[in-house]
């Protein structure tokens, strides 16, 4: 089943063509009016250069008038000849036969009965186009009509293709395929959601999560901020660096720059509550800190980081290169990646 877009919105058309397999574009004067297009001929010329096949309306009250409009359109500086859309009627099928005899292709549309479709087939229409949504709005069995049209074409060997149009939702597309139609033309609002499915989204998220766990390393997610204090610095200095980094921890190092401990916002609250503001000017070595911080190597897999967070139940882990601190991985970083749940906050 070939996929066509039903639109005159140039942004939508460009987005649909980006799929790479859209076979054509159907338009109507109604669409152009809704989108405020006043230079219809200019729009047709532009569209003819954008899409593999363009289908445009050739309106008229008589066969001669329809042919005259088709000839007028062919006189425009088109990139390629369009398919002419003609509403079903006695005059329409006469015009279809004459256009077809001249080597042009015609889409006979606004079809609502099998008899109408038969007349269009006999007239040599390249496309037979019932309108599913409009038929169903009136309580008719549109899908049965499409199935009947396909059956008649196959039974009698007509060259016409059945086009499923007036698509309202994704279910119409599924029904079109099962009915065996040759072409389905649809609005972009339906087309862009055909790949969407909740279970697919869940599965994709799981695959991404597991891929990240097995391929991404801690160094890929560590923060740019790396707040570090020597143990000889004051608590006030540690608090400033903690605030500037927007992290809840400061790595403490010795004179060699190796990791000596960690001081967290939790430690800060507990010290202030116990000893008051006077400790702000005291050295971290005198106040006390955790001398056994949890660390992880910068080249460790994220899977190792996740296990460390789950085991230690901490908010942040110091990232090291050997004994030197190179950054901090925060639990929120892994939550944002979907590798840990909110319960770890």
Short mmCIF file of C-alpha atoms in Angstrom, two decimals:
data_model
loop_
_atom_site.label_atom_id
_atom_site.label_comp_id
_atom_site.label_asym_id
_atom_site.label_seq_id
_atom_site.Cartn_x
_atom_site.Cartn_y
_atom_site.Cartn_z
CA UNK A 1 0.00 0.00 0.00
CA UNK A 2 1.50 3.30 -1.11
CA UNK A 3 1.59 6.19 1.34
CA UNK A 4 0.43 9.66 0.29
CA UNK A 5 0.14 12.84 2.31
CA UNK A 6 -3.11 14.82 2.27
CA UNK A 7 -2.07 18.42 2.93
CA UNK A 8 -1.09 21.83 1.58
CA UNK A 9 0.91 22.86 4.64
CA UNK A 10 4.46 23.26 3.33
CA UNK A 11 6.08 22.56 6.72
CA UNK A 12 4.07 19.37 7.08
CA UNK A 13 4.97 18.35 3.54
CA UNK A 14 8.68 18.83 4.19
CA UNK A 15 8.41 16.86 7.42
CA UNK A 16 6.57 14.01 5.69
CA UNK A 17 9.03 13.89 2.79
CA UNK A 18 11.79 13.46 5.34
CA UNK A 19 10.53 9.90 5.86
CA UNK A 20 11.95 9.21 2.41
CA UNK A 21 9.17 6.96 1.14
CA UNK A 22 6.13 9.21 0.64
CA UNK A 23 4.87 8.49 -2.88
CA UNK A 24 2.67 11.52 -3.46
CA UNK A 25 0.54 14.40 -2.26
CA UNK A 26 -3.21 14.99 -2.56
CA UNK A 27 -4.65 18.49 -2.30
CA UNK A 28 -8.08 20.11 -2.33
CA UNK A 29 -9.29 23.68 -2.83
CA UNK A 30 -10.77 23.43 0.66
CA UNK A 31 -7.32 22.80 2.18
CA UNK A 32 -5.88 25.76 0.33
CA UNK A 33 -8.70 28.02 1.49
CA UNK A 34 -8.24 26.91 5.11
CA UNK A 35 -4.52 27.66 4.97
CA UNK A 36 -5.10 31.10 3.53
CA UNK A 37 -3.51 30.33 0.15
CA UNK A 38 -4.67 32.95 -2.35
CA UNK A 39 -2.22 32.21 -5.18
CA UNK A 40 -3.41 28.68 -5.91
CA UNK A 41 -1.46 28.40 -9.16
CA UNK A 42 1.72 29.50 -7.41
CA UNK A 43 1.18 26.90 -4.71
CA UNK A 44 0.61 24.17 -7.31
CA UNK A 45 3.83 25.10 -9.11
CA UNK A 46 5.80 25.02 -5.85
CA UNK A 47 4.27 21.71 -4.79
CA UNK A 48 5.01 20.10 -8.14
CA UNK A 49 8.69 20.58 -7.45
CA UNK A 50 8.51 19.19 -3.92
CA UNK A 51 6.72 15.84 -4.20
CA UNK A 52 7.13 12.73 -6.35
CA UNK A 53 3.52 12.97 -7.52
CA UNK A 54 1.04 15.81 -7.10
CA UNK A 55 -2.73 15.40 -7.38
CA UNK A 56 -4.69 18.60 -8.02
CA UNK A 57 -8.29 19.47 -8.71
CA UNK A 58 -9.52 20.06 -12.27
CA UNK A 59 -13.02 21.46 -11.78
CA UNK A 60 -15.67 22.25 -14.35
CA UNK A 61 -19.39 21.82 -15.03
CA UNK A 62 -18.86 20.10 -18.37
CA UNK A 63 -16.27 17.76 -19.84
CA UNK A 64 -14.99 20.60 -22.01
CA UNK A 65 -14.61 22.86 -18.97
CA UNK A 66 -12.76 20.15 -17.03
CA UNK A 67 -10.41 19.52 -19.94
CA UNK A 68 -9.86 23.26 -20.37
CA UNK A 69 -8.90 23.57 -16.69
CA UNK A 70 -6.54 20.60 -17.01
CA UNK A 71 -4.89 22.19 -20.06
CA UNK A 72 -4.60 25.49 -18.22
CA UNK A 73 -2.84 23.74 -15.31
CA UNK A 74 -0.51 21.98 -17.73
CA UNK A 75 0.44 25.42 -19.05
CA UNK A 76 1.91 26.37 -15.68
CA UNK A 77 5.68 25.97 -15.20
CA UNK A 78 5.28 22.64 -13.41
CA UNK A 79 8.20 20.36 -12.57
CA UNK A 80 6.15 17.31 -13.57
CA UNK A 81 2.64 16.61 -14.79
CA UNK A 82 0.09 16.21 -11.99
CA UNK A 83 -2.71 13.72 -11.59
CA UNK A 84 -6.02 15.51 -12.16
CA UNK A 85 -8.68 15.06 -9.49
CA UNK A 86 -12.23 15.04 -10.83
CA UNK A 87 -15.39 14.56 -8.73
CA UNK A 88 -17.57 11.64 -9.76
CA UNK A 89 -20.49 12.55 -12.03
CA UNK A 90 -21.64 11.79 -15.56
CA UNK A 91 -19.72 14.81 -16.76
CA UNK A 92 -16.76 13.84 -14.62
CA UNK A 93 -16.38 10.33 -16.02
CA UNK A 94 -16.69 11.70 -19.58
CA UNK A 95 -13.88 14.10 -18.83
CA UNK A 96 -11.89 11.28 -17.20
CA UNK A 97 -12.18 9.17 -20.37
CA UNK A 98 -11.09 12.03 -22.60
CA UNK A 99 -8.16 12.95 -20.36
CA UNK A 100 -7.11 9.32 -20.11
CA UNK A 101 -7.26 8.94 -23.89
CA UNK A 102 -4.85 11.89 -24.12
CA UNK A 103 -2.39 10.07 -21.85
CA UNK A 104 -3.18 11.95 -18.64
CA UNK A 105 -3.90 10.33 -15.27
CA UNK A 106 -7.09 11.03 -13.33
CA UNK A 107 -8.24 10.50 -9.75
CA UNK A 108 -12.02 10.23 -9.67
CA UNK A 109 -12.98 11.07 -6.10
CA UNK A 110 -15.93 11.87 -3.81
CA UNK A 111 -17.08 8.30 -4.45
CA UNK A 112 -19.66 6.83 -2.08
CA UNK A 113 -21.08 3.81 -3.94
CA UNK A 114 -19.74 0.84 -5.86
CA UNK A 115 -21.69 1.93 -8.93
CA UNK A 116 -19.86 5.26 -8.91
CA UNK A 117 -16.56 3.42 -8.55
CA UNK A 118 -17.48 1.12 -11.47
CA UNK A 119 -18.17 4.07 -13.77
CA UNK A 120 -14.81 5.59 -12.86
CA UNK A 121 -13.04 2.28 -13.54
CA UNK A 122 -14.71 2.01 -16.95
CA UNK A 123 -13.64 5.58 -17.71
CA UNK A 124 -10.02 4.57 -17.12
CA UNK A 125 -9.43 6.39 -13.84
CA UNK A 126 -5.95 5.85 -12.47
CA UNK A 127 -7.34 6.22 -8.94
CA UNK A 128 -10.72 5.41 -7.42
CA UNK A 129 -11.16 7.47 -4.27
CA UNK A 130 -13.97 6.85 -1.76
CA UNK A 131 -13.96 8.91 1.44
CA UNK A 132 -13.89 6.73 4.53
CA UNK A 133 -14.41 9.31 7.27
CA UNK A 134 -17.21 11.13 5.51
CA UNK A 135 -19.04 7.87 4.76
CA UNK A 136 -18.78 6.72 8.35
CA UNK A 137 -20.04 10.09 9.55
CA UNK A 138 -23.28 9.26 7.71
CA UNK A 139 -23.46 5.75 9.15
CA UNK A 140 -22.32 3.88 6.01
CA UNK A 141 -20.00 0.86 5.89
CA UNK A 142 -17.03 2.54 4.22
CA UNK A 143 -14.66 -0.39 4.69
CA UNK A 144 -16.97 -2.73 2.82
CA UNK A 145 -16.99 -0.31 -0.13
CA UNK A 146 -13.18 -0.31 -0.27
CA UNK A 147 -13.13 -4.11 -0.15
CA UNK A 148 -15.70 -4.27 -2.95
CA UNK A 149 -13.73 -1.85 -5.12
CA UNK A 150 -10.55 -3.91 -4.68
CA UNK A 151 -12.45 -7.10 -5.47
CA UNK A 152 -14.00 -5.66 -8.66
CA UNK A 153 -10.62 -4.41 -9.90
CA UNK A 154 -9.03 -7.81 -9.32
CA UNK A 155 -11.98 -9.74 -10.74
CA UNK A 156 -12.28 -7.78 -13.98
CA UNK A 157 -8.72 -6.66 -14.46
CA UNK A 158 -9.18 -2.90 -14.26
CA UNK A 159 -6.01 -0.81 -14.08
CA UNK A 160 -7.40 1.57 -11.45
CA UNK A 161 -5.92 1.83 -7.96
CA UNK A 162 -8.16 2.22 -4.92
CA UNK A 163 -7.20 5.20 -2.77
CA UNK A 164 -8.30 5.26 0.86
CA UNK A 165 -9.00 8.89 1.77
CA UNK A 166 -10.68 10.98 4.49
CA UNK A 167 -8.46 9.32 7.07
CA UNK A 168 -9.31 10.41 10.61
CA UNK A 169 -7.13 8.19 12.80
CA UNK A 170 -4.58 5.37 12.83
CA UNK A 171 -7.29 2.71 12.87
CA UNK A 172 -8.30 3.84 9.39
CA UNK A 173 -4.80 3.04 8.15
CA UNK A 174 -4.98 -0.46 9.59
CA UNK A 175 -8.39 -0.98 8.00
CA UNK A 176 -7.05 0.29 4.67
CA UNK A 177 -4.27 -2.30 4.66
CA UNK A 178 -6.63 -5.13 5.56
CA UNK A 179 -9.05 -4.04 2.84
CA UNK A 180 -6.26 -4.40 0.29
CA UNK A 181 -6.37 -0.86 -1.07
CA UNK A 182 -3.46 0.28 -3.20
CA UNK A 183 -2.97 3.79 -1.81
CA UNK A 184 -3.75 5.53 1.47
CA UNK A 185 -3.62 9.32 1.70
CA UNK A 186 -3.71 10.83 5.15
CA UNK A 187 -3.11 14.03 7.12
CA UNK A 188 0.28 14.46 8.75
CA UNK A 189 -1.32 14.39 12.21
CA UNK A 190 -2.13 10.71 11.58
CA UNK A 191 1.02 9.83 9.65
CA UNK A 192 3.47 11.06 12.28
CA UNK A 193 1.86 8.91 14.99
CA UNK A 194 1.75 5.59 13.13
CA UNK A 195 4.98 4.42 14.78
CA UNK A 196 3.84 5.44 18.27
CA UNK A 197 2.93 2.79 20.82
CA UNK A 198 3.15 2.83 24.61
CA UNK A 199 4.64 -0.65 24.84
CA UNK A 200 7.23 0.24 22.20
CA UNK A 201 8.16 3.36 24.16
CA UNK A 202 8.56 1.33 27.37
CA UNK A 203 10.68 -1.28 25.63
CA UNK A 204 12.85 1.35 23.95
CA UNK A 205 13.44 3.08 27.28
CA UNK A 206 14.50 -0.24 28.80
CA UNK A 207 16.90 -0.95 25.95
CA UNK A 208 18.42 2.51 26.29
CA UNK A 209 18.74 2.07 30.04
CA UNK A 210 20.47 -1.28 29.74
CA UNK A 211 22.71 -0.07 26.92
CA UNK A 212 23.76 2.91 29.02
CA UNK A 213 24.48 0.67 31.99
CA UNK A 214 26.74 -1.56 29.92
CA UNK A 215 28.44 1.01 27.67
CA UNK A 216 28.48 4.45 29.31
CA UNK A 217 31.10 5.23 31.90
CA UNK A 218 31.05 7.41 34.99
CA UNK A 219 33.26 10.00 33.31
CA UNK A 220 30.50 10.52 30.72
CA UNK A 221 28.03 11.84 33.31
CA UNK A 222 30.03 13.54 36.03
CA UNK A 223 29.25 17.17 36.74
CA UNK A 224 31.50 19.96 35.50
CA UNK A 225 31.71 21.19 39.08
CA UNK A 226 34.29 19.47 41.25
CA UNK A 227 34.21 21.17 44.69
CA UNK A 228 37.39 20.34 46.56
CA UNK A 229 38.76 21.61 49.90
CA UNK A 230 41.89 20.81 51.82
CA UNK A 231 41.33 19.57 55.34
CA UNK A 232 43.11 22.70 56.57
CA UNK A 233 40.41 24.98 55.11
CA UNK A 234 37.50 26.31 57.14
CA UNK A 235 33.95 25.07 57.17
CA UNK A 236 32.93 28.43 55.75
CA UNK A 237 35.07 27.79 52.65
CA UNK A 238 33.56 24.35 52.25
CA UNK A 239 30.05 25.76 52.51
CA UNK A 240 30.77 28.40 49.82
CA UNK A 241 32.19 25.81 47.39
CA UNK A 242 29.27 23.50 48.06
CA UNK A 243 26.82 26.30 47.30
CA UNK A 244 28.63 27.43 44.14
CA UNK A 245 28.74 23.91 42.77
CA UNK A 246 25.05 23.26 43.51
CA UNK A 247 26.12 19.91 44.92
CA UNK A 248 25.52 18.61 48.39
CA UNK A 249 29.07 17.50 48.95
CA UNK A 250 32.68 18.72 49.03
CA UNK A 251 35.62 16.38 48.50
CA UNK A 252 38.39 16.82 51.07
CA UNK A 253 41.99 16.26 50.04
CA UNK A 254 45.31 16.08 51.82
CA UNK A 255 48.45 18.05 50.97
CA UNK A 256 49.17 15.67 48.08
CA UNK A 257 45.76 16.23 46.55
CA UNK A 258 44.61 12.68 47.27
CA UNK A 259 41.12 12.03 48.59
CA UNK A 260 41.09 12.29 52.36
CA UNK A 261 37.37 12.41 53.07
CA UNK A 262 34.06 14.02 52.29
CA UNK A 263 31.90 16.70 53.89
CA UNK A 264 28.22 16.84 52.98
CA UNK A 265 25.31 19.23 53.44
CA UNK A 266 23.98 16.72 55.97
CA UNK A 267 27.20 17.02 57.95
CA UNK A 268 26.88 20.80 57.79
CA UNK A 269 23.38 20.79 59.25
CA UNK A 270 24.34 18.41 62.04
CA UNK A 271 27.45 20.41 63.00
CA UNK A 272 25.55 23.71 63.05
CA UNK A 273 22.75 22.24 65.14
CA UNK A 274 25.23 20.75 67.61
CA UNK A 275 27.83 23.54 67.90
CA UNK A 276 26.25 26.67 66.41
CA UNK A 277 27.58 29.27 63.98
CA UNK A 278 30.92 29.54 65.77
CA UNK A 279 32.20 26.47 63.92
CA UNK A 280 32.01 28.21 60.51
CA UNK A 281 35.52 29.58 60.99
CA UNK A 282 36.99 26.33 62.28
CA UNK A 283 39.13 24.03 60.15
CA UNK A 284 37.54 20.95 58.69
CA UNK A 285 40.28 18.83 60.24
CA UNK A 286 39.22 20.08 63.67
CA UNK A 287 35.48 19.78 63.09
CA UNK A 288 35.59 16.24 61.78
CA UNK A 289 34.46 14.62 58.53
CA UNK A 290 33.94 11.21 56.98
CA UNK A 291 37.36 9.77 56.34
CA UNK A 292 35.98 6.78 54.41
CA UNK A 293 34.07 8.32 51.49
CA UNK A 294 32.50 6.20 48.79
CA UNK A 295 34.49 6.58 45.57
CA UNK A 296 34.26 5.21 42.07
CA UNK A 297 36.80 5.19 39.27
CA UNK A 298 36.11 7.57 36.37
CA UNK A 299 36.31 4.65 33.90
CA UNK A 300 33.82 2.47 35.79
CA UNK A 301 30.60 1.53 33.98
CA UNK A 302 27.38 3.26 35.01
CA UNK A 303 26.15 -0.16 36.04
CA UNK A 304 28.79 -0.09 38.80
CA UNK A 305 27.67 3.39 39.85
CA UNK A 306 24.05 2.27 40.08
CA UNK A 307 25.03 -0.67 42.27
CA UNK A 308 27.08 1.63 44.50
CA UNK A 309 24.18 4.06 44.97
CA UNK A 310 21.76 1.26 45.76
CA UNK A 311 24.13 -0.30 48.29
CA UNK A 312 25.31 2.87 50.04
CA UNK A 313 22.04 4.87 49.90
CA UNK A 314 23.92 8.16 49.47
CA UNK A 315 23.22 11.25 47.35
CA UNK A 316 26.61 11.57 45.70
CA UNK A 317 29.77 9.58 45.05
CA UNK A 318 33.26 10.97 44.53
CA UNK A 319 34.77 10.12 41.17
CA UNK A 320 38.50 9.44 41.22
CA UNK A 321 41.39 8.91 38.86
CA UNK A 322 43.67 6.83 40.99
CA UNK A 323 43.57 8.71 44.32
CA UNK A 324 42.81 12.13 42.81
CA UNK A 325 39.22 13.47 42.84
CA UNK A 326 38.07 14.41 39.32
CA UNK A 327 34.40 15.05 39.96
CA UNK A 328 31.17 13.98 41.56
CA UNK A 329 28.36 11.82 40.25
CA UNK A 330 25.05 12.78 41.84
CA UNK A 331 22.12 10.42 42.29
CA UNK A 332 19.92 12.86 40.36
CA UNK A 333 22.15 12.43 37.30
CA UNK A 334 21.31 8.74 37.16
CA UNK A 335 17.64 9.36 37.90
CA UNK A 336 17.45 11.74 34.93
CA UNK A 337 18.94 9.02 32.73
CA UNK A 338 16.27 6.61 33.97
CA UNK A 339 18.85 4.37 35.60
CA UNK A 340 17.51 4.87 39.11
CA UNK A 341 14.00 5.53 40.39
CA UNK A 342 12.77 8.52 42.35
CA UNK A 343 12.80 6.39 45.50
CA UNK A 344 16.58 6.86 45.64
CA UNK A 345 16.30 10.60 46.24
#
